[in-house]
Every structure is written in structure tokens, then in C-alpha cells.
Coordinates of C-alpha atoms and ligand atoms in Angstrom, one line a residue:
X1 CA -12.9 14.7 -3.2
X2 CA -14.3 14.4 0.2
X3 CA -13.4 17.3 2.6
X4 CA -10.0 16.0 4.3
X5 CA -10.0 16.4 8.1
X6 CA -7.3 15.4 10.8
X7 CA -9.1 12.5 12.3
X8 CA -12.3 11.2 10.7
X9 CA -14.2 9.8 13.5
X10 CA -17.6 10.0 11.5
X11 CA -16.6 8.1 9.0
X12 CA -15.1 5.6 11.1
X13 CA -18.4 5.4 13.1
X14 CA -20.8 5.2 10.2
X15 CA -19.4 1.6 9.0
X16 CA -19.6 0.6 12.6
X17 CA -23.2 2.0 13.7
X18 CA -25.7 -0.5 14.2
X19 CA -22.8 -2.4 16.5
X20 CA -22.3 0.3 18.4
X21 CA -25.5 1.8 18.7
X22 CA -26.8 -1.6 19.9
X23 CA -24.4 -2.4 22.0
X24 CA -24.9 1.3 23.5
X25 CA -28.3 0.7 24.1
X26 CA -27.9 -2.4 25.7
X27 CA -25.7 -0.8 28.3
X28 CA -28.5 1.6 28.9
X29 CA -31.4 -0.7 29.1
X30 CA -29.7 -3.1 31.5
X31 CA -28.7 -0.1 33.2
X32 CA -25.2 -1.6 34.2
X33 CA -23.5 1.8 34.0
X34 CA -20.5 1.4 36.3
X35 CA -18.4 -1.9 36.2
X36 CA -20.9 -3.5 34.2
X37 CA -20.3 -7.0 32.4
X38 CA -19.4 -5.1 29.3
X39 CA -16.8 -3.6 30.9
X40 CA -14.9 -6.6 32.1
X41 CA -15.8 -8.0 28.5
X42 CA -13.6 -5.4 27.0
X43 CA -10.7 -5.9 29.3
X44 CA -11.0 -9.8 28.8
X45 CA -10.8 -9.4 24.8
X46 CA -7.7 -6.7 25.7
X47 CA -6.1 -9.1 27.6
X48 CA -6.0 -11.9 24.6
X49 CA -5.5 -9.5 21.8
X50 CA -1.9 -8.1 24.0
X51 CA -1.2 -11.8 25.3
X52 CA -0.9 -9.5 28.2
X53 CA -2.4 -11.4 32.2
X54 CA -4.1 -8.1 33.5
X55 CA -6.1 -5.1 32.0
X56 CA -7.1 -2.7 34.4
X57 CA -9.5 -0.2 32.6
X58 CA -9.5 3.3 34.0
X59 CA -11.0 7.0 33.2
X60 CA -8.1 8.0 31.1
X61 CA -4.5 7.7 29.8
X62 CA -3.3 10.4 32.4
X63 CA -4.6 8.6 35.0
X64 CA -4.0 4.9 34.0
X65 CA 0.4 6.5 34.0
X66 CA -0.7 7.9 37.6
X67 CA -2.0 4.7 39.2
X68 CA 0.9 2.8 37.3
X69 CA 3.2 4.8 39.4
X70 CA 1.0 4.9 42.6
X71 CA 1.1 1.2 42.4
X72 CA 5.0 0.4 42.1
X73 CA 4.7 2.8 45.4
X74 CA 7.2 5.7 44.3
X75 CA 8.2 8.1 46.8
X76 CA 8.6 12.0 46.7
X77 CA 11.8 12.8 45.5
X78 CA 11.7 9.6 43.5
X79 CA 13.6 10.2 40.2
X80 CA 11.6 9.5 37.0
X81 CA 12.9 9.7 33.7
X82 CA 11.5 10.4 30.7
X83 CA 11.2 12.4 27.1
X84 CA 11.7 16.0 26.5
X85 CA 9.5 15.2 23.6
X86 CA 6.2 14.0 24.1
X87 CA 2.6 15.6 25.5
X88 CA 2.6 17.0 28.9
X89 CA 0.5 14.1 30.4
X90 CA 3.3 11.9 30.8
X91 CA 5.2 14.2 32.7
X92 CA 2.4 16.1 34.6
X93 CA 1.5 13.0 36.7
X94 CA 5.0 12.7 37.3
X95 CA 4.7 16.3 38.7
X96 CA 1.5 15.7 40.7
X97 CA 3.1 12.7 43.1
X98 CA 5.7 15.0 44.0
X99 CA 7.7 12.4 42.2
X100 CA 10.9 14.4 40.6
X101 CA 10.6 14.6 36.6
X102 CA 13.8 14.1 34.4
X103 CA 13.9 15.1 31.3
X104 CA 16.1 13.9 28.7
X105 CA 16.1 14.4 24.7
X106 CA 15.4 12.2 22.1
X107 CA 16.6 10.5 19.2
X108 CA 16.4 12.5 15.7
X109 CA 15.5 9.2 13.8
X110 CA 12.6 7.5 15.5
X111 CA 11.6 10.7 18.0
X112 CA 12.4 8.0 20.9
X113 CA 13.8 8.4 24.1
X114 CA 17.6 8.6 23.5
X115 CA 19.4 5.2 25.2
X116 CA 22.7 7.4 26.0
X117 CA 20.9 10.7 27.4
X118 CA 18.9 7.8 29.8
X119 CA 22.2 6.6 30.9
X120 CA 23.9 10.0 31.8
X121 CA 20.4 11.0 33.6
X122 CA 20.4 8.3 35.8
X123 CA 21.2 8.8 39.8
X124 CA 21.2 7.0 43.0
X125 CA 17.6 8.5 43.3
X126 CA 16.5 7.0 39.3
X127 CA 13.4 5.1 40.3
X128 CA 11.8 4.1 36.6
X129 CA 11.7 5.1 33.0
X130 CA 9.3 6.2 31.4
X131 CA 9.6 5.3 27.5
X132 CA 6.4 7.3 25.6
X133 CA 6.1 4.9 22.6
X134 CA 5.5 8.4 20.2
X135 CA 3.3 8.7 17.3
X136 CA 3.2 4.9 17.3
X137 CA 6.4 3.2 17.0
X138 CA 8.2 1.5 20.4
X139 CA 11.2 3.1 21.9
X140 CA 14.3 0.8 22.2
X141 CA 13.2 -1.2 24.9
X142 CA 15.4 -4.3 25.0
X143 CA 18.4 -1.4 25.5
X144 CA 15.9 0.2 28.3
X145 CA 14.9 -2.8 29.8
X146 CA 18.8 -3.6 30.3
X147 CA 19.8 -0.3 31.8
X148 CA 16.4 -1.2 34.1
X149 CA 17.9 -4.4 35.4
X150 CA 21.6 -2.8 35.5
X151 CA 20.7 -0.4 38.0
X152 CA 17.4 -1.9 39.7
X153 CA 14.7 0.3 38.1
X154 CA 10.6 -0.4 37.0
X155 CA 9.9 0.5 33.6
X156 CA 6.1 2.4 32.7
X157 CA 5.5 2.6 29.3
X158 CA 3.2 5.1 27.9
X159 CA 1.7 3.7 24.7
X160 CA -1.1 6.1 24.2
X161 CA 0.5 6.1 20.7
X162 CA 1.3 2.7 19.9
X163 CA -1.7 0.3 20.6
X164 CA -1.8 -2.6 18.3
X165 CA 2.1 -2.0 17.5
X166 CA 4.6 -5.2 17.8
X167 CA 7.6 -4.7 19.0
X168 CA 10.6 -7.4 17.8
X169 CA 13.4 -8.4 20.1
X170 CA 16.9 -9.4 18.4
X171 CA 15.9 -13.0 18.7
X172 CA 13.5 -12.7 16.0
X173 CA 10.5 -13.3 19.2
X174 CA 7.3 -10.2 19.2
X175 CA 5.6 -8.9 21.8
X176 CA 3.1 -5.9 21.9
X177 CA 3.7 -2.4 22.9
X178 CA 2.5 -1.5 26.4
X179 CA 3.6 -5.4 27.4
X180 CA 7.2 -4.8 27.8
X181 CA 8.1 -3.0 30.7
X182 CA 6.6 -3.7 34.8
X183 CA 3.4 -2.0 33.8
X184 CA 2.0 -0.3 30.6
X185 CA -0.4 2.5 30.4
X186 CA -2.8 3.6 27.2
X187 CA -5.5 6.1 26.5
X188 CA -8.5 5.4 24.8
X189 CA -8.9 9.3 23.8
X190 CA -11.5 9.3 20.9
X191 CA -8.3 10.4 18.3
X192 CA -6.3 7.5 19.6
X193 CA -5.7 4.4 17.3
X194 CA -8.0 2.5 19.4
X195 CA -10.5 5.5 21.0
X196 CA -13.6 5.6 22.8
X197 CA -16.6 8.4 22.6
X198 CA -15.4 10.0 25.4
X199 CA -12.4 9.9 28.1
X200 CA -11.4 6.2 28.5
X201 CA -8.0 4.2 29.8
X202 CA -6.4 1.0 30.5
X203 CA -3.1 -0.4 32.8
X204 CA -1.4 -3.5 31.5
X205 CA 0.8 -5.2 33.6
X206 CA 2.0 -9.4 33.7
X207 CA 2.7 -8.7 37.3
X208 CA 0.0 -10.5 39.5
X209 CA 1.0 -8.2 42.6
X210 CA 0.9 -5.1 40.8
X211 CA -2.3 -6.2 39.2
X212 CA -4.1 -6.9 42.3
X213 CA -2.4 -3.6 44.0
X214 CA -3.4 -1.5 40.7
X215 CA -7.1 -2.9 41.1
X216 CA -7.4 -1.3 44.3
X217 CA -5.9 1.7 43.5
X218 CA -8.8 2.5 41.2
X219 CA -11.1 1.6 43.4
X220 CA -10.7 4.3 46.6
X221 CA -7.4 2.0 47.6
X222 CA -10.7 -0.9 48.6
X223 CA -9.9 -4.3 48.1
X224 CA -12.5 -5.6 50.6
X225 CA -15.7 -3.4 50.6
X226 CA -15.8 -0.2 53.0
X227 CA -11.9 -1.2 53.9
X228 CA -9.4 1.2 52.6
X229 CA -5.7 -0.3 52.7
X230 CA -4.1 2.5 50.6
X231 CA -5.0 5.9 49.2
X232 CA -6.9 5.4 46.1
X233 CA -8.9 7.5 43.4
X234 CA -11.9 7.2 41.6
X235 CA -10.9 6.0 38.0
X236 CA -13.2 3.7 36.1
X237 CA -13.7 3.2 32.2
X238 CA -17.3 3.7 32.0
X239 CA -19.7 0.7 30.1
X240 CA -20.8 2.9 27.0
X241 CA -16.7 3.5 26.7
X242 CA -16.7 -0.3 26.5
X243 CA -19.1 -1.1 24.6
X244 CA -17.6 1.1 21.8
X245 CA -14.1 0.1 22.6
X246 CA -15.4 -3.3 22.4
X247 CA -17.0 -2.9 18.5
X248 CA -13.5 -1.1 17.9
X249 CA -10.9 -3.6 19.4
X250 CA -11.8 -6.3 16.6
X251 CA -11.4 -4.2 14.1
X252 CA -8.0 -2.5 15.5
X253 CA -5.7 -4.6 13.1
X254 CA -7.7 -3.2 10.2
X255 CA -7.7 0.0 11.4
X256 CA -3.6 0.0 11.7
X257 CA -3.7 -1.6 8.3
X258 CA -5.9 1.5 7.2
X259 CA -3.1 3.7 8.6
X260 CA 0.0 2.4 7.4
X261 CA -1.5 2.2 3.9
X262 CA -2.3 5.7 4.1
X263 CA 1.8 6.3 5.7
X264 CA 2.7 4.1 2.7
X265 CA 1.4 6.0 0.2
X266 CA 2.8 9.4 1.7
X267 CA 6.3 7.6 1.7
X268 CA 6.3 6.9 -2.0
X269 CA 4.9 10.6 -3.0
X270 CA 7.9 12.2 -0.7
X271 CA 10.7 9.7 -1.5
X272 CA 12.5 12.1 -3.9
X273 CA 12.1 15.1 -2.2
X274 CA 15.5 16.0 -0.4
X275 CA 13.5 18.9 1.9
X276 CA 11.5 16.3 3.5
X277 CA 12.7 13.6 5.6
X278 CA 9.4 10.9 5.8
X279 CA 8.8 9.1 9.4
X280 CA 11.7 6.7 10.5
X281 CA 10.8 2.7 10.6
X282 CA 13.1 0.2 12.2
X283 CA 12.5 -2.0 9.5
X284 CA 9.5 -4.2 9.8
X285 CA 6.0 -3.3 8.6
X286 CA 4.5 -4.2 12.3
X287 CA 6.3 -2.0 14.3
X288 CA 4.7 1.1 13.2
X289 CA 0.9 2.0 13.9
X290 CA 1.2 5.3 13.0
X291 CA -0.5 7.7 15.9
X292 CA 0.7 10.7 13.5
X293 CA 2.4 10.8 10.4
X294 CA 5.0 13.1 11.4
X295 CA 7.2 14.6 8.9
X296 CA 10.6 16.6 9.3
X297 CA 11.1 19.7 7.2
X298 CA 14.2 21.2 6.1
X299 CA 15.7 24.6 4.4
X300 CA 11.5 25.6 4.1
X301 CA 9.4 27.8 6.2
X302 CA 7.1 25.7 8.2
X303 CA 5.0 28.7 9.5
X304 CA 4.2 29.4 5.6
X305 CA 3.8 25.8 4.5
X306 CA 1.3 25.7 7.5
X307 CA -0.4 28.8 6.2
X308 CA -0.5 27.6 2.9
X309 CA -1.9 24.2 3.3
X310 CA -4.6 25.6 5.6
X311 CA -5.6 28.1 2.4
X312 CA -5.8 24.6 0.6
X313 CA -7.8 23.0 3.3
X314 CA -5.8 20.8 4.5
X315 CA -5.5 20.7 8.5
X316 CA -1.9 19.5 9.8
X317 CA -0.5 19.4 13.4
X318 CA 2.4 20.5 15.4
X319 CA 3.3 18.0 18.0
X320 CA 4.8 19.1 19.8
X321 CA 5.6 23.2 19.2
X322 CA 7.7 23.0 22.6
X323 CA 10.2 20.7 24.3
X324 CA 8.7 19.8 28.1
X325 CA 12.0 21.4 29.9
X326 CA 10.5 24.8 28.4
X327 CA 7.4 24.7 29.6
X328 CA 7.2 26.9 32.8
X329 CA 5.5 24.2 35.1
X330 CA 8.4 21.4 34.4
X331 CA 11.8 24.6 34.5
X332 CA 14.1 23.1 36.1
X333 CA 17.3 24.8 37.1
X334 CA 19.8 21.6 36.6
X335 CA 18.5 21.7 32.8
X336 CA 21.3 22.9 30.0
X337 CA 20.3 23.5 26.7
X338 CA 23.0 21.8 25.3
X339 CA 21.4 18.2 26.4
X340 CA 18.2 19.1 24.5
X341 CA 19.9 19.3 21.1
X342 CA 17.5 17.4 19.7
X343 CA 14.2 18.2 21.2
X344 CA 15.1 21.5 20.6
X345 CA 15.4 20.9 16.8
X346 CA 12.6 18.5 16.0
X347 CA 10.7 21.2 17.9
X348 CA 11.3 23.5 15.0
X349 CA 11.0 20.9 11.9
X350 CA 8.2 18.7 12.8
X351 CA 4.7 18.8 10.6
X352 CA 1.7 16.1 11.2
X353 CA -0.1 15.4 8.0
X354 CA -3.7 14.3 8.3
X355 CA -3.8 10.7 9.4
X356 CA -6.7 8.5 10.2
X357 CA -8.4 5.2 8.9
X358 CA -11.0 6.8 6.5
X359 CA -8.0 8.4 4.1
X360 CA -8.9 8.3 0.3
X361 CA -6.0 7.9 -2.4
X362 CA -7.5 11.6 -3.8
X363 CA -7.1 13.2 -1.1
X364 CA -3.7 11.6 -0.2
X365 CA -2.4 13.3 -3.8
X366 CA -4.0 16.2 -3.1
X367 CA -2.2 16.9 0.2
X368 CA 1.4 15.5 -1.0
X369 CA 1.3 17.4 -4.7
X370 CA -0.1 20.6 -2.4
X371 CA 3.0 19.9 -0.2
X372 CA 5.4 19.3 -2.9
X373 CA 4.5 22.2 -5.2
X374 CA 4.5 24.8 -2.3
X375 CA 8.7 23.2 -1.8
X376 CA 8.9 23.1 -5.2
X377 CA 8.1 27.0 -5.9
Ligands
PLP401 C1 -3.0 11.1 24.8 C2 -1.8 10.9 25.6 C3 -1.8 10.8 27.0 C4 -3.0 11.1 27.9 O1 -4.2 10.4 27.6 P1 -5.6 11.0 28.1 O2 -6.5 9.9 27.9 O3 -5.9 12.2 27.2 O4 -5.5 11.4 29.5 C5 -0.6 10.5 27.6 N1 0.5 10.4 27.0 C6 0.6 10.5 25.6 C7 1.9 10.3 24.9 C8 -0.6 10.8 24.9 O5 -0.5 11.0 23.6

């Protein structure tokens, strides 16, 4: 049995290498670094594959939900809500444009932002939503995208998880994660489902305005050379990132496939044990793209089941160890425990079990017969 590992980006990278190294090096000998043909390649084929109108590639995920947010033009002591549960990225940025961060928990099936905590957060000062889509499934976004037109608010939707996932309305009709809401922002972080070899990230929007606003944004707020309309930053995906992304983005479909087969497999091994609850799914097999395969313990220690699997070799995850209105930097004094039920529970059951495209069916047993012995006694 090959040594298991978290994320195998080697692997991944060996069946891909002459692509990518070519496509690399021809980045390097035309020396088109910055904004170079290959870039706007990559957001071309990005644009088809979402049957989305504008890609705006960026530096990374944290910044591509900061310009999203610079570009609807929210205000200090604009209200933003989003998940208790999630990584501190989405929040942070939230943080950083003076912008005021609400928390609210989640739902203990799907981990999703929960619809009824959304409603009982929103003020006269709720500006957006921020749904994360986490560990690779969509939050409930026709019920989000209702409350958004009820009371007048943009939508961001953080799919740093969930690239390539479809997302079904009740009329049967499927659009892709990211898509949904006003504008959509993703990270092509080298773990991600689609990553680059180094910091990478992309805005999707169907709004022409925002698009052409967005564009500028990036850009040192410049939509005419040496002319600066708005305050800007310097965030561009650079053209190695897109000439891997490029290589990676046909095969994203497979790679998903590759995932779910894996999440599949871990299903059938855990179905009849009653300590382990396996990952929610709403139902249909193209919903889910698996970021993590995140598991929910019960009535067993997960400290020693941690321990234990790390004496087997077998690396597993935490995410996250602590809800976002416990973090010192995002206290905030209107917080009650009592609304973070959930968060505060999922907190304490959650386990992440290795999950990437190069999984073998060996080393699949080995981690859910290593899992199930250890409950077992
Ligand atoms: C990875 C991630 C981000 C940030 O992406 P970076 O490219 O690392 O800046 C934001 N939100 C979520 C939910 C993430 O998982």
C-alpha cells in the first residue's frame, strides 16, 4: 500500500506532467508573465465550463471575496452575514473593510448556513450574505436568494469548496456553484478541487456592471491607463497559475469523479456503524464535490481516535476546531452562546478523513477498518 497522505498533489501532477511542464515553459519563454494570453485563456475556458459571462482571475480566494465586496460598494458599518462555521478568510475580509461581520450557525446536516438563524440576523443595516459553499456541497440558495430579494440584499458566495459542484433548483433546472448569487468568489489554493502551484483566484459574476467595476478593482481601481476612478489593489492570477489551472480545468470533472468515488466507498464501509454519522447529501450525485470528507463522531473520543490513526499513519483534519464568534479577532459582545448551538457542537464532533483524487481502494480499507476497529474496541 502506497503511503496515504491528506492531499496527493504529486501524484496528481505526475499523470499531468509533460502538459504542464510545457505549458510552463512556454509562459516562460514568451515571457508573458503578467496578464499574458494564457491567462485570459484560462478565464475564457472558466467562463464556458460555469456557463457563467465574466471570470475575473485574481491572486487568491481571500482577495477575489474582498474585491467581490469592494465592488457591490459596501459601506462601513455595512452588515454582512455569514457562517460561524467556515475558515477565517471569509470573515476576515469582512473584518478588513470595516464592514460589520455577523455570524450566525449552521445547519447540523449539510454544515450550511442555517436559513432561520439568516432570517433572525438580519437588520435594517443587512447588506449581503455570504453563503461559504463548505467542504463542497451548496448552501440552500434558492431559500437565500429569496430572503435576498425580500429584503433588498447582494448575495457573495464563497465556493472555495465547491468548484465543479451543480446546484439543482426545485424545477428540476442546474446551475453551478459560485453562479448563483450577484457575484461568486473561489480559490485556486493548490489543495483546492481545482488548485494551482501556488496562490491563485477567480470572481464570477453574470452582472456586466459588476464585471467591468470588478475588472478595475484588480487593476489599482484603472480602467483607462494612469486614470484611477476608485481605490483599487494589486491582485492578479499569475500566467504559470494559468497555465496549470488551465491543464487542470479539463480534467476537473474527473477529478470530482475521483473524489466522490473515494466518498462513495467511505459511505458503504461506515453505513452500519451507529457512532459515525457519514457526510450529508441532498440527494443527487452532482451536488457534492467533496472539498473534505467530513465525518461526525459520536459517544467516542476524537482526541484518541486522532492519536490513534496518526500511530497508523493515517493523517486526518479538524476543520474547523473553533467556531469564528470564538476567535478573539471576530468577539463580539451581541453574540449568545445559545444561537451557536450548532457550531458549537460540530466544533467538537467533526473528523476529515484523507481525501484527494489519487485514493487507492487499499488504502481506503485500511483507513475505514483502522477507524472502525479503534470504535469497535
Ligand atoms: C481556502 C478558502 C478561502 C481562501 O482562499 P485563499 O486562496 O487561501 O485565500 C476562503 N474561504 C474558504 C471557505 C476557503 O476554504
Amino acid at each position: 500500500m502506497k503511503k496515504i497522505q491528506m492531499v496527493d498533489l504529486k501524484g496528481q501532477y505526475n499523470d499531468i506532467k509533460d502538459e504542464v511542464n510545457n505549458s510552463i515553459q512556454n509562459v516562460i519563454e514568451t515571457t508573458t508573465f503578467i496578464n499574458g494570453p494564457k491567462v485570459h485563456e484560462f478565464q475564457k475556458n472558466l467562463e464556458t465550463y460555469l456557463d457563467v459571462k465574466h471570470v475575473i482571475p485574481c491572486a487568491n480566494g481571500t482577495d477575489a471575496l474582498q474585491i467581490a465586496m469592494m465592488g457591490l460598494g459596501l459601506k462601513p458599518g455595512d452588515e454582512v452575514i455569514t457562517a460561524d462555521f467556515t475558515f477565517a478568510a471569509t470573515v476576515e475580509v469582512i473584518a478588513l473593510l470595516q464592514l460589520t461581520p455577523v455570524l450566525v450557525d449552521v445547519n447540523l446536516d449539510d454544515f450550511n448556513i442555517n436559513i432561520e438563524a439568516v432570517k433572525k440576523a438580519i437588520t435594517s443595516k443587512t447588506k449581503a450574505i455570504v453563503p461559504v459553499h463548505l467542504f463542497g456541497q451548496c448552501a440552500n440558495m434558492e431559500a437565500i436568494l429569496e430572503l435576498a430579494k425580500t429584503h433588498n440584499l447582494y448575495v457573495i458566495e464563497d465556493n472555495a469548496q465547491a468548484i465543479g459542484a451543480n446546484y439543482t433548483y426545485k424545477d428540476g433546472s442546474k446551475v453551478k456553484a459560485g453562479t448563483i448569487g450577484n457575484v461568486g468568489a473561489t480559490s485556486f489554493f493548490p489543495s483546492k478541487n481545482l488548485g494551482c502551484y501556488g496562490d491563485g483566484g477567480a470572481i464570477f459574476t453574470n452582472d456586466d456592471a459588476l464585471a467591468h467595476t470588478i475588472r478595475g478593482i484588480v487593476n489599482h481601481g484603472m480602467y483607462e491607463r494612469y486614470h484611477h476612478d476608485v481605490v483599487g489593489v494589486n491582485s492578479r492570477l499569475d500566467s504559470i497559475q494559468a497555465a496549470v489551472l488551465d491543464a487542470k480545468l479539463k480534467r476537473l470533472d474527473s477529478y470530482n469523479q475521483a473524489r466522490l468515488y473515494a466518498a462513495n466507498k467511505y459511505d458503504a464501509a461506515f453505513k452500519d456503524i451507529d457512532n459515525i454519522v457519514v457526510p450529508f447529501r441532498n440527494g443527487l450525485e452532482d451536488s457534492h464535490v467533496f472539498h473534505q470528507y467530513t465525518l461526525k463522531i459520536k459517544g467516542v473520543d476524537r482526541d484518541a481516535l486522532v492519536k490513534h490513526l496518526s500511530e497508523k499513519n493515517i493523517p486526518c483534519g479538524v476543520y474547523y476546531p473553533i467556531p469564528l464568534h470564538k476567535q478573539k479577532a471576530y468577539l463580539d459582545a451581541r453574540y449568545k452562546e445559545s444561537d451557536f448551538e450548532v457550531t458549537n457542537q460540530l466544533v467538537k464532533e467533526v473528523i476529515s478523513l484523507p481525501m484527494h483524487t489519487e485514493l487507492e481502494d487499499d488504502q481506503i480499507e485500511f483507513i475505514t477498518s483502522t477507524i472502525i476497529k479503534f470504535i469497535n474496541g
